[in-house]
Amino acid sequence: MSWYIAAALLVAIAAAHSYLGERYILIRLFRRENLPKLRGSDWFTKKTLRFAWHITSVAWLGFAVILVVLAQPSVPPGSVSRAVAATFLVSAAVSGFGSRGRHYSWIVFLAIGLLAWR
């Protein structure tokens, strides 16, 4: 039962982190005129900061899935590995689509997700 409660808390904190961070931190930060210009503009800077902020929530959701899997009476072989793989595949999608492929972390996340899938 404790793993289910911990998983629920992870889902709640991930949602709060993304929503509150977007509303109270990122939006205000992006209004600044003096953000560094990476690759010629502040667009890439903003996308990278947004990605870095929200990828934490994705990781916490992945950990929640792992806890739910571990809470099962009999954990099927490969379940934890697939939960880890799915977390990194989602991370690859967030990074790749969010940066339009310009932040190369999506390649590494994709490789990890594919290699971890069993």
XYZ file of N, CA and C in Angstrom:
354
model
N 0.817 -1.192 0.000
C 0.000 0.000 0.000
C 0.866 1.264 0.000
N 1.994 1.211 0.675
C 2.846 2.404 0.760
C 3.384 2.805 -0.612
N 3.637 1.811 -1.491
C 4.133 2.141 -2.832
C 3.063 2.853 -3.654
N 1.807 2.481 -3.470
C 0.716 3.161 -4.177
C 0.580 4.612 -3.704
N 0.709 4.808 -2.409
C 0.625 6.172 -1.862
C 1.792 7.008 -2.374
N 2.991 6.416 -2.358
C 4.171 7.129 -2.868
C 3.994 7.458 -4.350
N 3.441 6.523 -5.124
C 3.212 6.766 -6.553
C 2.211 7.903 -6.748
N 1.135 7.904 -5.948
C 0.139 8.977 -6.050
C 0.757 10.327 -5.704
N 1.619 10.346 -4.705
C 2.303 11.593 -4.337
C 3.224 12.061 -5.466
N 3.881 11.130 -6.136
C 4.734 11.493 -7.270
C 3.917 12.091 -8.412
N 2.757 11.520 -8.688
C 1.896 12.069 -9.744
C 1.456 13.477 -9.358
N 1.074 13.657 -8.092
C 0.618 14.979 -7.630
C 1.748 16.007 -7.702
N 2.930 15.629 -7.256
C 4.032 16.602 -7.257
C 4.478 16.900 -8.686
N 4.412 15.925 -9.580
C 4.769 16.164 -10.983
C 3.795 17.160 -11.615
N 2.510 16.962 -11.351
C 1.510 17.885 -11.903
C 1.681 19.285 -11.327
N 1.874 19.371 -10.027
C 2.059 20.674 -9.387
C 3.331 21.348 -9.898
N 4.396 20.595 -10.025
C 5.678 21.133 -10.487
C 5.541 21.729 -11.887
N 4.931 20.996 -12.791
C 4.790 21.495 -14.152
C 3.844 22.690 -14.216
N 2.685 22.576 -13.583
C 1.700 23.656 -13.660
C 2.210 24.926 -12.975
N 2.652 24.791 -11.726
C 3.079 25.975 -10.972
C 4.360 26.574 -11.545
N 5.267 25.710 -11.988
C 6.501 26.211 -12.595
C 6.234 26.993 -13.866
N 5.326 26.479 -14.674
C 4.966 27.176 -15.913
C 4.297 28.500 -15.598
N 3.381 28.466 -14.659
C 2.587 29.665 -14.361
C 3.368 30.751 -13.616
N 4.187 30.349 -12.651
C 4.815 31.347 -11.778
C 6.305 31.573 -12.010
N 6.961 30.664 -12.713
C 8.410 30.837 -12.902
C 8.756 31.040 -14.375
N 8.425 30.077 -15.209
C 8.865 30.152 -16.601
C 8.273 31.348 -17.346
N 6.975 31.556 -17.232
C 6.339 32.672 -17.944
C 6.984 33.999 -17.546
N 7.218 34.182 -16.266
C 7.837 35.431 -15.805
C 9.279 35.536 -16.268
N 9.973 34.427 -16.249
C 11.363 34.423 -16.708
C 11.446 34.774 -18.193
N 10.526 34.252 -18.980
C 10.564 34.467 -20.428
C 10.205 35.891 -20.833
N 9.639 36.655 -19.933
C 9.343 38.061 -20.229
C 10.588 38.942 -20.173
N 11.648 38.427 -19.603
C 12.881 39.209 -19.475
C 13.490 39.460 -20.851
N 14.094 40.598 -20.978
C 14.718 40.977 -22.245
C 16.171 40.499 -22.358
N 16.749 40.083 -21.236
C 18.182 39.776 -21.241
C 18.486 38.281 -21.173
N 17.608 37.436 -21.689
C 17.912 36.005 -21.747
C 19.049 35.776 -22.737
N 19.906 34.813 -22.452
C 20.978 34.508 -23.406
C 20.401 34.069 -24.752
N 21.069 34.422 -25.811
C 20.635 34.043 -27.154
C 21.499 32.871 -27.616
N 20.912 31.691 -27.511
C 21.593 30.485 -27.972
C 21.173 30.207 -29.405
N 22.137 29.892 -30.247
C 21.877 29.627 -31.662
C 21.191 30.810 -32.347
N 21.538 32.020 -31.919
C 21.088 33.210 -32.614
C 19.838 33.891 -32.101
N 19.091 33.228 -31.195
C 17.885 33.871 -30.666
C 17.599 33.316 -29.275
N 16.619 33.911 -28.626
C 16.251 33.395 -27.314
C 15.211 32.272 -27.413
N 14.742 31.949 -28.617
C 13.777 30.870 -28.810
C 14.330 29.547 -28.286
N 15.569 29.213 -28.694
C 16.184 27.962 -28.256
C 16.417 27.973 -26.752
N 16.791 29.106 -26.209
C 16.994 29.233 -24.764
C 15.689 28.934 -24.033
N 14.606 29.533 -24.475
C 13.305 29.330 -23.823
C 12.850 27.883 -23.946
N 13.006 27.292 -25.106
C 12.602 25.895 -25.299
C 13.429 24.960 -24.420
N 14.724 25.245 -24.295
C 15.586 24.409 -23.470
C 15.205 24.525 -21.996
N 14.954 25.731 -21.538
C 14.543 25.909 -20.143
C 13.204 25.225 -19.865
N 12.269 25.359 -20.776
C 10.951 24.723 -20.602
C 11.106 23.198 -20.596
N 11.895 22.675 -21.520
C 12.142 21.231 -21.573
C 12.779 20.741 -20.278
N 13.814 21.441 -19.824
C 14.518 21.026 -18.615
C 13.596 21.048 -17.400
N 12.695 22.011 -17.359
C 11.755 22.100 -16.243
C 10.786 20.916 -16.259
N 10.189 20.658 -17.397
C 9.134 19.646 -17.466
C 9.658 18.214 -17.528
N 10.898 18.024 -17.956
C 11.437 16.667 -18.016
C 11.552 16.075 -16.609
N 11.706 16.938 -15.619
C 11.713 16.476 -14.227
C 10.379 15.830 -13.885
N 9.293 16.443 -14.315
C 7.965 15.878 -14.057
C 7.782 14.544 -14.777
N 8.302 14.447 -15.990
C 8.227 13.185 -16.724
C 8.967 12.088 -15.953
N 10.133 12.420 -15.442
C 10.911 11.440 -14.670
C 10.141 10.999 -13.422
N 9.524 11.948 -12.731
C 8.754 11.590 -11.530
C 7.580 10.692 -11.880
N 6.924 10.934 -13.012
C 5.836 10.055 -13.442
C 6.365 8.657 -13.751
N 7.550 8.591 -14.342
C 8.176 7.288 -14.590
C 8.463 6.542 -13.301
N 8.942 7.250 -12.294
C 9.177 6.620 -10.998
C 7.867 6.148 -10.373
N 6.796 6.896 -10.570
C 5.485 6.486 -10.051
C 5.072 5.159 -10.684
N 5.271 5.027 -11.986
C 4.942 3.769 -12.671
C 5.781 2.629 -12.105
N 7.053 2.864 -11.887
C 7.920 1.824 -11.319
C 7.408 1.388 -9.951
N 7.012 2.330 -9.113
C 6.488 1.975 -7.790
C 5.207 1.154 -7.893
N 4.332 1.514 -8.826
C 3.104 0.729 -9.010
C 3.441 -0.687 -9.471
N 4.391 -0.816 -10.368
C 4.811 -2.145 -10.831
C 5.376 -2.951 -9.665
N 6.218 -2.320 -8.862
C 6.818 -3.015 -7.726
C 5.789 -3.404 -6.668
N 4.671 -2.690 -6.615
C 3.631 -2.988 -5.633
C 2.825 -4.239 -5.990
N 2.979 -4.724 -7.206
C 2.247 -5.917 -7.622
C 2.797 -7.129 -6.878
N 1.932 -8.069 -6.522
C 2.379 -9.254 -5.773
C 3.461 -10.043 -6.502
N 3.302 -10.168 -7.789
C 4.298 -10.874 -8.582
C 4.677 -9.968 -9.747
N 5.873 -9.432 -9.678
C 6.325 -8.507 -10.723
C 6.773 -9.318 -11.932
N 6.064 -9.159 -13.055
C 6.473 -9.897 -14.256
C 7.876 -9.479 -14.699
N 8.657 -10.420 -15.210
C 9.997 -10.086 -15.671
C 9.945 -8.985 -16.730
N 10.805 -8.041 -16.607
C 10.894 -6.972 -17.581
C 9.972 -5.795 -17.335
N 9.077 -5.874 -16.349
C 8.126 -4.780 -16.110
C 8.820 -3.492 -15.703
N 9.767 -3.591 -14.801
C 10.483 -2.396 -14.358
C 11.309 -1.839 -15.510
N 11.945 -2.718 -16.261
C 12.733 -2.280 -17.410
C 11.867 -1.555 -18.431
N 10.658 -2.056 -18.684
C 9.755 -1.398 -19.629
C 9.275 -0.053 -19.096
N 9.081 0.049 -17.785
C 8.683 1.337 -17.197
C 9.797 2.370 -17.374
N 11.029 1.949 -17.150
C 12.178 2.835 -17.357
C 12.279 3.204 -18.840
N 12.141 2.211 -19.702
C 12.226 2.464 -21.145
C 11.146 3.443 -21.592
N 9.922 3.244 -21.130
C 8.826 4.143 -21.511
C 9.090 5.565 -21.039
N 9.647 5.705 -19.839
C 9.972 7.034 -19.321
C 10.955 7.741 -20.249
N 11.967 7.023 -20.710
C 12.958 7.645 -21.582
C 12.431 7.853 -23.000
N 11.523 7.016 -23.456
C 10.914 7.247 -24.763
C 10.030 8.499 -24.732
N 9.297 8.694 -23.638
C 8.512 9.922 -23.490
C 9.450 11.128 -23.393
N 10.548 10.973 -22.661
C 11.531 12.058 -22.557
C 12.090 12.410 -23.934
N 12.347 11.407 -24.759
C 12.842 11.654 -26.117
C 11.811 12.432 -26.925
N 10.547 12.056 -26.784
C 9.493 12.756 -27.526
C 9.364 14.205 -27.068
N 9.389 14.410 -25.761
C 9.279 15.777 -25.225
C 10.443 16.625 -25.725
N 11.641 16.084 -25.632
C 12.825 16.822 -26.062
C 12.838 17.048 -27.570
N 12.548 16.004 -28.315
C 12.597 16.107 -29.768
C 11.549 17.040 -30.342
N 10.306 16.853 -29.930
C 9.231 17.704 -30.459
C 9.307 19.114 -29.891
N 9.633 19.213 -28.599
C 9.694 20.526 -27.962
C 10.757 21.437 -28.551
N 11.867 20.849 -28.965
C 12.956 21.662 -29.532
C 13.016 21.554 -31.055
N 12.058 20.855 -31.631
C 12.064 20.586 -33.079
C 13.355 19.885 -33.509
N 13.845 19.015 -32.634
C 15.038 18.237 -32.929
C 16.344 18.949 -32.707
N 16.294 20.194 -32.251
C 17.524 20.983 -32.111
C 18.265 20.713 -30.809
N 17.584 20.173 -29.797
C 18.258 19.798 -28.556
C 18.531 18.304 -28.663
N 19.784 17.948 -28.756
C 20.159 16.590 -29.116
C 19.964 15.551 -28.018
N 19.464 15.953 -26.874
C 19.211 14.974 -25.819
C 18.202 13.928 -26.270
N 17.330 14.262 -27.216
C 16.320 13.304 -27.668
C 16.971 12.050 -28.245
N 18.130 12.199 -28.852
C 18.818 11.049 -29.440
C 19.277 10.094 -28.345
N 19.840 10.654 -27.291
C 20.322 9.837 -26.176
C 19.143 9.206 -25.435
N 18.086 9.995 -25.182
C 16.899 9.457 -24.509
C 16.273 8.332 -25.333
N 16.216 8.503 -26.642
C 15.665 7.470 -27.517
C 16.502 6.195 -27.444
N 17.815 6.360 -27.489
C 18.702 5.190 -27.400
C 18.507 4.460 -26.065
N 18.440 5.202 -24.983
C 18.232 4.580 -23.664
C 16.895 3.844 -23.645
N 15.846 4.495 -24.144
C 14.523 3.863 -24.150
C 14.509 2.576 -24.955
N 15.124 2.587 -26.127
C 15.147 1.393 -26.954
C 16.017 0.281 -26.345
N 17.148 0.679 -25.782
C 18.045 -0.316 -25.173
C 17.464 -0.924 -23.895
N 16.686 -0.138 -23.158
C 16.132 -0.627 -21.883
C 14.882 -1.486 -22.073
N 14.250 -1.394 -23.222
C 13.004 -2.143 -23.450
C 13.307 -3.639 -23.535
N 12.690 -4.411 -22.668
C 12.888 -5.878 -22.663
C 11.584 -6.565 -22.404
